[in-house]
Structure formats: structure tokens, C-alpha cells
Coordinates of C-alpha atoms and ligand atoms in Angstrom, one line a residue:
M2 CA 132.3 112.7 101.3
K3 CA 132.4 109.8 98.8
A4 CA 129.3 109.0 96.7
A5 CA 128.9 106.4 94.0
F6 CA 127.5 107.8 90.7
V7 CA 126.2 105.8 87.8
T8 CA 127.9 107.9 85.1
D9 CA 126.9 105.9 82.1
V10 CA 125.1 102.6 81.2
E11 CA 126.3 100.0 83.7
K12 CA 129.2 102.2 84.8
V13 CA 129.8 103.5 88.4
E14 CA 132.4 106.0 89.5
V15 CA 133.1 107.0 93.1
K16 CA 133.5 110.8 93.4
E17 CA 134.0 113.4 96.2
I18 CA 131.0 115.6 96.8
E19 CA 129.8 117.9 99.6
K20 CA 128.0 116.3 102.5
P21 CA 124.3 117.1 102.6
V22 CA 123.3 120.1 104.6
I23 CA 120.3 119.3 106.8
T24 CA 117.3 121.5 107.4
D25 CA 115.7 122.1 110.8
T26 CA 113.4 119.1 110.4
E27 CA 116.0 116.6 109.0
V28 CA 118.6 114.2 110.4
L29 CA 121.9 113.4 108.9
I30 CA 122.7 109.7 108.8
K31 CA 126.1 108.1 108.5
A32 CA 125.4 105.2 106.1
K33 CA 126.3 101.7 107.4
T34 CA 124.6 99.3 104.9
V35 CA 122.9 100.2 101.6
G36 CA 120.9 97.6 99.6
V37 CA 121.1 97.1 95.8
C38 CA 117.5 96.9 94.6
G39 CA 116.0 95.3 91.4
S40 CA 114.5 98.7 90.8
D41 CA 118.0 100.4 90.7
L42 CA 118.7 98.2 87.7
H43 CA 116.5 100.1 85.4
L44 CA 118.5 103.3 85.5
F45 CA 121.8 101.3 85.8
R46 CA 121.0 99.5 82.5
G47 CA 119.7 102.7 80.8
T48 CA 116.2 101.3 80.5
H49 CA 114.4 103.6 83.0
P50 CA 111.5 105.4 81.3
F51 CA 112.4 108.8 82.6
R52 CA 115.5 108.6 84.9
H53 CA 119.0 108.6 83.4
A54 CA 122.7 108.8 84.4
P55 CA 124.4 110.6 86.0
A56 CA 122.7 109.7 89.3
I57 CA 123.5 108.4 92.7
L58 CA 121.3 105.3 93.2
G59 CA 120.3 103.6 96.4
H60 CA 117.3 104.0 98.6
E61 CA 117.6 101.1 101.0
I62 CA 119.6 102.5 103.9
A63 CA 120.4 101.8 107.5
G64 CA 122.9 103.9 109.5
E65 CA 123.7 106.0 112.5
V66 CA 122.3 109.5 113.2
V67 CA 125.2 111.9 113.5
E68 CA 123.4 115.3 113.4
V69 CA 119.8 116.5 114.0
G70 CA 118.1 119.7 112.9
S71 CA 117.0 122.3 115.5
R72 CA 113.3 121.2 115.4
V73 CA 113.9 117.4 115.4
T74 CA 112.5 115.9 118.6
K75 CA 112.5 112.1 118.1
F76 CA 116.2 111.4 117.3
K77 CA 119.6 112.2 118.7
P78 CA 123.2 111.4 117.5
G79 CA 124.0 107.8 118.0
D80 CA 120.5 106.4 117.2
R81 CA 120.5 103.5 114.8
V82 CA 117.9 104.0 112.1
T83 CA 116.4 103.2 108.7
V84 CA 114.5 105.4 106.3
E85 CA 111.2 105.2 104.3
P86 CA 112.6 106.8 101.2
Q87 CA 109.8 108.9 99.9
V88 CA 108.4 112.3 100.8
G89 CA 105.0 113.4 99.5
C90 CA 104.1 117.0 98.7
G91 CA 101.7 116.8 101.6
H92 CA 98.8 118.6 100.0
C93 CA 97.7 116.7 96.8
E94 CA 94.8 114.3 96.7
M95 CA 97.1 111.2 96.9
C96 CA 99.0 112.6 99.9
E97 CA 95.7 113.4 101.7
K98 CA 94.6 109.7 101.2
G99 CA 98.0 108.5 102.5
Y100 CA 99.1 107.2 99.1
I101 CA 102.5 109.0 99.3
S102 CA 104.0 106.7 96.6
L103 CA 101.4 108.0 94.1
C104 CA 102.1 111.7 94.8
P105 CA 103.0 113.3 91.5
G106 CA 105.4 115.7 93.3
K107 CA 107.0 113.1 95.7
K108 CA 110.6 113.4 96.5
V109 CA 112.7 110.2 96.2
P110 CA 116.4 109.5 96.6
G111 CA 118.8 109.7 93.6
T112 CA 117.0 112.7 92.0
P113 CA 118.1 116.3 91.8
K114 CA 116.0 117.1 94.9
W115 CA 117.5 114.4 97.1
I116 CA 120.8 112.5 97.2
G117 CA 120.8 108.8 96.7
A118 CA 121.9 106.4 99.4
F119 CA 125.2 105.1 97.9
A120 CA 127.0 107.8 99.7
E121 CA 128.7 108.2 103.0
Y122 CA 126.0 110.5 104.4
F123 CA 122.3 110.7 103.7
N124 CA 119.8 113.3 104.9
A125 CA 116.1 112.5 105.7
E126 CA 113.1 114.3 107.3
E127 CA 112.6 112.9 110.8
D128 CA 109.0 111.9 110.0
I129 CA 110.3 109.1 107.6
V130 CA 113.1 107.9 109.9
Y131 CA 112.6 104.8 112.0
K132 CA 114.6 103.5 115.0
L133 CA 116.1 100.0 114.9
E134 CA 115.9 98.0 118.1
D135 CA 119.3 97.3 119.7
K136 CA 119.0 93.6 118.6
T137 CA 118.1 94.6 115.0
S138 CA 121.2 94.7 112.8
Y139 CA 121.9 97.4 110.2
E140 CA 121.6 94.6 107.6
M141 CA 118.0 93.9 108.7
G142 CA 117.3 97.7 108.9
T143 CA 118.3 97.9 105.2
L144 CA 115.8 95.1 104.4
A145 CA 112.9 97.1 105.9
E146 CA 112.4 98.9 102.5
P147 CA 112.1 95.9 100.2
L148 CA 110.0 94.2 102.9
A149 CA 107.6 97.1 102.9
V150 CA 107.2 96.6 99.1
A151 CA 106.2 93.0 99.8
V152 CA 103.9 94.0 102.7
H153 CA 102.2 96.6 100.4
T154 CA 101.9 94.0 97.6
I155 CA 100.0 91.6 99.9
N156 CA 98.0 94.3 101.8
H157 CA 96.8 95.8 98.5
A158 CA 95.2 92.5 97.4
E159 CA 91.5 92.0 98.0
T160 CA 92.3 88.3 98.4
K161 CA 93.3 87.7 102.0
S162 CA 93.8 83.9 102.0
G163 CA 94.0 80.8 99.7
S164 CA 96.4 79.6 97.1
L165 CA 99.1 82.0 95.9
V166 CA 101.5 81.9 93.0
I167 CA 104.6 84.1 93.0
L168 CA 106.1 84.5 89.5
G169 CA 109.8 85.5 90.1
A170 CA 111.6 84.8 93.3
G171 CA 114.2 87.5 93.5
T172 CA 114.3 89.8 96.5
I173 CA 110.8 91.0 96.1
G174 CA 109.3 87.6 95.3
Q175 CA 111.1 86.0 98.3
L176 CA 109.9 88.8 100.6
V177 CA 106.3 88.5 99.3
L178 CA 106.6 84.8 100.2
A179 CA 107.7 85.6 103.7
V180 CA 104.8 88.0 104.2
A181 CA 102.2 85.7 102.6
K182 CA 103.4 82.8 104.8
Q183 CA 102.9 84.9 107.9
R184 CA 99.4 85.8 106.7
G185 CA 98.5 82.1 106.2
F186 CA 98.3 81.9 102.4
G187 CA 98.7 78.3 101.1
P188 CA 99.6 76.5 99.1
I189 CA 102.3 78.9 97.9
I190 CA 103.8 78.1 94.5
V191 CA 106.8 80.0 93.2
T192 CA 108.6 80.2 89.8
D193 CA 112.1 81.4 89.0
T194 CA 114.5 80.6 86.2
A195 CA 117.4 80.4 88.7
P196 CA 117.8 77.1 90.6
F197 CA 119.2 78.8 93.7
N198 CA 116.1 81.1 94.0
R199 CA 113.8 78.1 93.7
E200 CA 115.7 76.2 96.3
F201 CA 115.7 79.3 98.6
A202 CA 112.0 79.7 98.2
L203 CA 111.4 76.0 99.1
A204 CA 113.7 76.4 102.1
H205 CA 111.6 79.5 103.2
G206 CA 108.1 78.0 103.1
A207 CA 107.1 77.6 99.4
D208 CA 105.2 74.4 98.8
A209 CA 106.5 74.1 95.3
A210 CA 108.9 75.9 93.0
F211 CA 109.2 75.5 89.2
D212 CA 111.4 76.6 86.4
P213 CA 109.1 78.5 84.0
L214 CA 111.4 77.8 81.1
T215 CA 111.1 74.0 81.4
E216 CA 107.7 73.4 83.1
D217 CA 104.2 74.3 82.1
V218 CA 103.5 76.6 85.0
P219 CA 99.7 77.0 84.7
A220 CA 99.4 73.2 84.4
K221 CA 101.5 72.6 87.5
V222 CA 99.5 75.3 89.4
K223 CA 96.2 73.6 88.4
E224 CA 97.6 70.2 89.5
L225 CA 98.6 71.6 92.9
T226 CA 95.3 73.4 93.5
G227 CA 93.0 70.5 92.8
G228 CA 92.4 71.6 89.2
R229 CA 91.1 74.9 90.4
G230 CA 93.9 77.5 89.8
A231 CA 95.2 80.0 92.2
D232 CA 93.3 82.7 94.1
L233 CA 96.1 85.3 93.8
V234 CA 99.1 85.6 91.5
I235 CA 101.9 88.1 92.2
V236 CA 104.0 89.1 89.2
A237 CA 107.5 89.8 90.5
A238 CA 109.5 89.2 87.3
G239 CA 109.4 90.9 83.9
A240 CA 109.4 88.2 81.2
D241 CA 107.5 88.8 77.9
N242 CA 104.9 86.0 78.6
I243 CA 104.5 86.7 82.3
L244 CA 101.0 88.4 82.3
D245 CA 99.5 85.7 80.1
Q246 CA 101.1 83.1 82.4
A247 CA 99.7 84.8 85.5
C248 CA 96.2 84.9 83.9
Q249 CA 96.4 81.2 83.0
C250 CA 97.3 80.3 86.6
L251 CA 94.3 81.9 88.1
H252 CA 90.9 80.5 89.2
K253 CA 87.8 82.3 88.0
C254 CA 87.4 85.6 89.9
G255 CA 91.1 85.3 90.9
E256 CA 93.3 88.3 91.4
M257 CA 96.6 89.4 89.8
G258 CA 99.0 91.8 91.6
I259 CA 101.8 93.3 89.5
V260 CA 104.8 94.5 91.5
A261 CA 107.4 94.0 88.7
M262 CA 108.3 97.2 86.9
I263 CA 107.9 96.1 83.3
T264 CA 109.0 99.2 81.4
K265 CA 108.5 97.9 77.9
E266 CA 105.4 96.8 76.0
I267 CA 104.7 93.1 76.3
P268 CA 101.9 91.1 74.5
F269 CA 98.9 90.2 76.6
Y270 CA 95.6 88.4 75.8
C271 CA 93.2 90.5 77.8
Y272 CA 90.1 88.6 77.0
A273 CA 91.2 86.1 79.8
I274 CA 90.6 88.9 82.3
V275 CA 87.0 89.4 81.0
F276 CA 86.2 85.8 80.5
N277 CA 87.2 84.8 84.1
E278 CA 86.4 88.2 85.7
I279 CA 90.0 88.5 87.0
K280 CA 90.9 91.5 89.1
V281 CA 94.3 93.3 88.4
Y282 CA 96.1 95.7 90.6
G283 CA 99.5 97.4 90.6
A284 CA 101.6 97.8 93.8
M285 CA 103.9 100.8 93.9
C286 CA 106.3 101.0 96.8
Y287 CA 104.3 101.3 100.0
E288 CA 102.1 103.5 102.1
P289 CA 103.6 104.7 105.4
K290 CA 101.4 102.2 107.2
D291 CA 103.0 99.3 105.2
F292 CA 106.5 100.7 106.1
K293 CA 105.6 100.7 109.8
E294 CA 104.4 97.1 109.5
A295 CA 107.7 96.1 107.9
I296 CA 109.6 97.9 110.7
D297 CA 107.6 96.1 113.3
M298 CA 108.4 92.8 111.6
I299 CA 112.1 93.4 111.5
N300 CA 112.2 94.8 115.0
G301 CA 110.2 91.8 116.0
D302 CA 110.6 88.1 115.3
L303 CA 111.1 88.0 111.6
D304 CA 114.7 86.9 110.9
L305 CA 115.8 87.7 107.3
S306 CA 119.6 87.5 107.9
D307 CA 120.1 84.7 105.4
Y308 CA 118.4 86.8 102.6
V309 CA 121.6 88.8 102.5
T310 CA 123.6 86.6 100.1
Q311 CA 126.4 89.2 99.4
E312 CA 127.7 91.9 101.8
M313 CA 130.5 93.8 100.1
D314 CA 132.9 96.1 101.9
G315 CA 133.3 99.7 100.9
I316 CA 131.4 102.2 98.7
E317 CA 133.9 101.2 95.9
K318 CA 132.1 97.9 95.6
T319 CA 128.8 99.6 94.4
Q320 CA 129.8 98.7 90.7
E321 CA 130.3 95.1 91.6
G322 CA 127.1 94.9 93.7
L323 CA 125.0 96.3 90.8
D324 CA 126.8 94.0 88.3
I325 CA 126.1 90.9 90.5
L326 CA 122.4 91.7 90.7
S327 CA 122.1 92.8 87.1
Q328 CA 123.9 89.9 85.5
K329 CA 123.0 87.3 88.2
K330 CA 126.7 86.4 88.2
E331 CA 126.3 84.7 91.5
N332 CA 123.5 83.1 93.5
V333 CA 121.7 86.2 94.8
V334 CA 118.7 87.3 96.9
K335 CA 120.0 90.6 98.4
V336 CA 123.3 92.4 97.8
L337 CA 124.3 94.9 100.5
I338 CA 127.1 97.4 100.3
K339 CA 128.7 98.1 103.7
I340 CA 129.6 101.7 103.5
S341 CA 131.1 102.1 106.9
Ligands
NAD425 N1 106.6 98.2 92.5 C1 107.6 98.5 93.3 O1 107.5 99.3 94.2 C2 108.9 97.7 93.2 C3 109.9 97.8 94.2 C4 111.1 97.1 94.0 C5 111.2 96.3 92.9 N2 110.2 96.3 91.9 C6 110.3 95.5 90.7 O2 110.0 94.1 91.0 C7 110.8 93.3 90.1 C8 111.6 92.3 90.9 O3 112.5 93.0 91.7 P1 113.6 92.2 92.5 O4 114.3 93.2 93.3 O5 113.1 91.0 93.1 O6 114.6 91.8 91.3 P2 115.5 90.5 91.1 O7 116.3 90.8 89.8 O8 116.1 90.2 92.4 O9 114.4 89.3 90.8 C9 113.8 89.0 89.6 C10 113.8 87.4 89.6 O10 113.0 87.0 88.5 C11 113.6 85.8 88.0 N3 113.1 85.6 86.7 C12 113.6 86.0 85.5 N4 112.8 85.6 84.5 C13 111.8 84.9 85.0 C14 110.6 84.3 84.5 N5 110.3 84.2 83.2 N6 109.7 83.7 85.4 C15 110.0 83.8 86.8 N7 111.1 84.4 87.3 C16 112.0 84.9 86.4 C17 115.1 86.1 88.1 O11 115.8 84.9 88.1 C18 115.2 86.8 89.5 O12 115.4 85.9 90.6 C19 111.6 94.2 89.2 O13 110.9 94.5 88.0 C20 111.7 95.5 90.1 O14 111.9 96.6 89.3 C21 109.1 97.0 92.1
ZN426 ZN1 114.2 98.9 96.9
ZN427 ZN1 101.3 114.9 97.2

């Protein structure tokens, strides 16, 4: 089968490899659509702290089951599915608490233990495979994974209502907006350097959207919150000043959630945290319960079809898809590669 390898910094080559051989408890999925994720860009650009080329990227997959292991009970060939792309060791303290994404021995796609999703076939344990309703497209199935990140980011906050600022309106920021809107947060204020992303956020429920390069974001946030500042700020972009900006947007006792993977050191005036008793949390992927919530949303009423701004035909387009997201060559929220 064909698989798209990142072979060097920002370089993708499609190669022939063996199809994955499934175990008794796995299913084999013929890939239909695979999403390009902001988190794929770290390895693609050669800036990932510990993962490097060569690797097959991709972890946002929807497709059709073509083969099932002998002990698989929930799936049969022909089922339309998506996958929660993480498997915990099952016996560490984090796995016992249900925090699979924090398991030190977790298995994720694109590593020596598990193929990445930019390939014609993908194997997965049946426990992490989810059925798509007939009305749910493969495209929406692919969006379940980034939506689960957004669900977890909001679920993990102690703040359950009030004013929200989202710094960065790429895929993750836009999906955080969609989830927060459903939960009744408001006003919701968004920043992004790209005009298209600000307009997209405004069209999808944001009350205001600013360019952080030309506007004084904390001042604008204060103005829109009656001088008070926000209850919750989500950091979904990785600029050098973003943590200071987040702090300055917050009300006393406010909360900052960091979902952006900022893999370099950035300056940060931490006294603001102490002085205003700000709470800070990180959000890493999702717990299985967040993923199930995301699946229910896409199998239910949430329509995210216009979040797919580019759908490119054929695995050979993986290079172009990664380039578009990496270089923001076009207006982009989510790039999908249609594998078959
Ligand atoms: N924690 C997790 O589990 C998880 C999962 C997926 C992605 N991520 C991370 O979240 C971040 C966002 O991911 P994404 O897929 O949305 O990426 P993305 O590239 O689609 O979005 C980033 C957005 O930030 C905007 N931006 C750039 N500089 C900015 C600034 N100074 N202020 C505001 N916005 C700015 C860009 O225009 C872009 O729209 C990345 O760091 C990614 O690695 C984390
Ligand atoms: Zn992703
Ligand atoms: Zn574990």
C-alpha cells in the first residue's frame, strides 16, 4: 500500500510499504479522509522536541472497516468509522484514572509502534474505534479528533461560564469556539493574525475578533467585558508574547488554559499569576469521555462541514496539504486529504 513519509524537514515522499497486519482485537480501516493537524507541523518543520523524520504523520482518520480480528465483536467490514488515536498501557496510574493522553507508555500513530494515518490502510484496537452515523460524512468523522481536543480544553477548565478569550483561531481555536458557544460562554472574543480566521470566527458565533498585531488585545478585552477582564482565556497559538497577553486579558481569579504546543522557551512575567491569583492548566489531547462527547456532537446536530476549507484528492497531496497549513498559503481552517 502507499504511505506518505516525512523524509526530511518539510519534505514528503509517498512510498510503497506492507499493509498493517491486524491482531485479534484490531480492525483494519481503509482510509477515506485524513486531516492535517497543527500538531503534525512540529515534526514536519523539524521542531518537535523528541519526534523526527522519517515518519508517517496523520492521526485524524475516517474510513471503512475492511477486516476485523477474530475477537472483535463491535465491528464488521463495511462499517464507517473514526478512531481515537491513542492507546494507554492500561496499568499505570494515569491509565487507571482515565487520563490516557498522560500515560508515559501510550501508543500514538506515526511512531515505531503504530503506523500514521497518511496511508491507505490503518489498524486500530476496536476499543478506540467509533461508528459514524449514516448521515455523518467521512469528513465530519475526521473532525471528531480535533473536536475532542476542543471538548477537553473546555471540559478541563474550572470556569464553566462567563467571558472567554480565545488567542489563535486556527482549527483548534475555532473548534474551542464551537464547543464554548454550545456551553453558553459569552461574550467570546477571538484573536488571530489572519483576517480570514477572524471573519470565520465572527461568522461562527464570536462576539468580537481582533488582530493581535495591530490592536491592544487586553485593552479591547477589558472594553468588551465592562472593564473587568475575561473569566477564561484559551491559548491556541504560539506567539512569543502570548502568555503575557493571556494574563493581561484575565479578571482576578481568572483561568488560563494552554492547548497550544509551544515547544520553545518564551518570556513570561509570572508575578501576574500570583498578584491576580490566576489558575493555569494545560490541555493535552482528550480523555476517552471527551472523545465520546465529540463523537456524539458530530453524529448529532453539530454541522462543521464549512470548517473543511481544503479537501485534496489523493495521498500524493499530503505534501501540499502540510505546506498549506504550515505556510498559511491559503485561507485555511482544516485541510483534509482524501485518500480513497
Ligand atoms: N494540546 C493538544 O492536544 C493539541 C492538539 C492539537 C493541536 N495543538 C496545538 O494547538 C495549536 C493550534 O493548533 P491548530 O491546529 O489550530 O493550528 P493552526 O496553525 O491551524 O492555528 C494557529 C492559528 O494561530 C494564528 N496566530 C498566529 N500568531 C498568532 C498570534 N500572535 N495571536 C493569535 N493568533 C495567532 C494563526 O494565524 C492560526 O490561525 C498548535 O500549537 C498545535 O500544536 C495542541
Ligand atoms: Zn489533531
Ligand atoms: Zn498507562
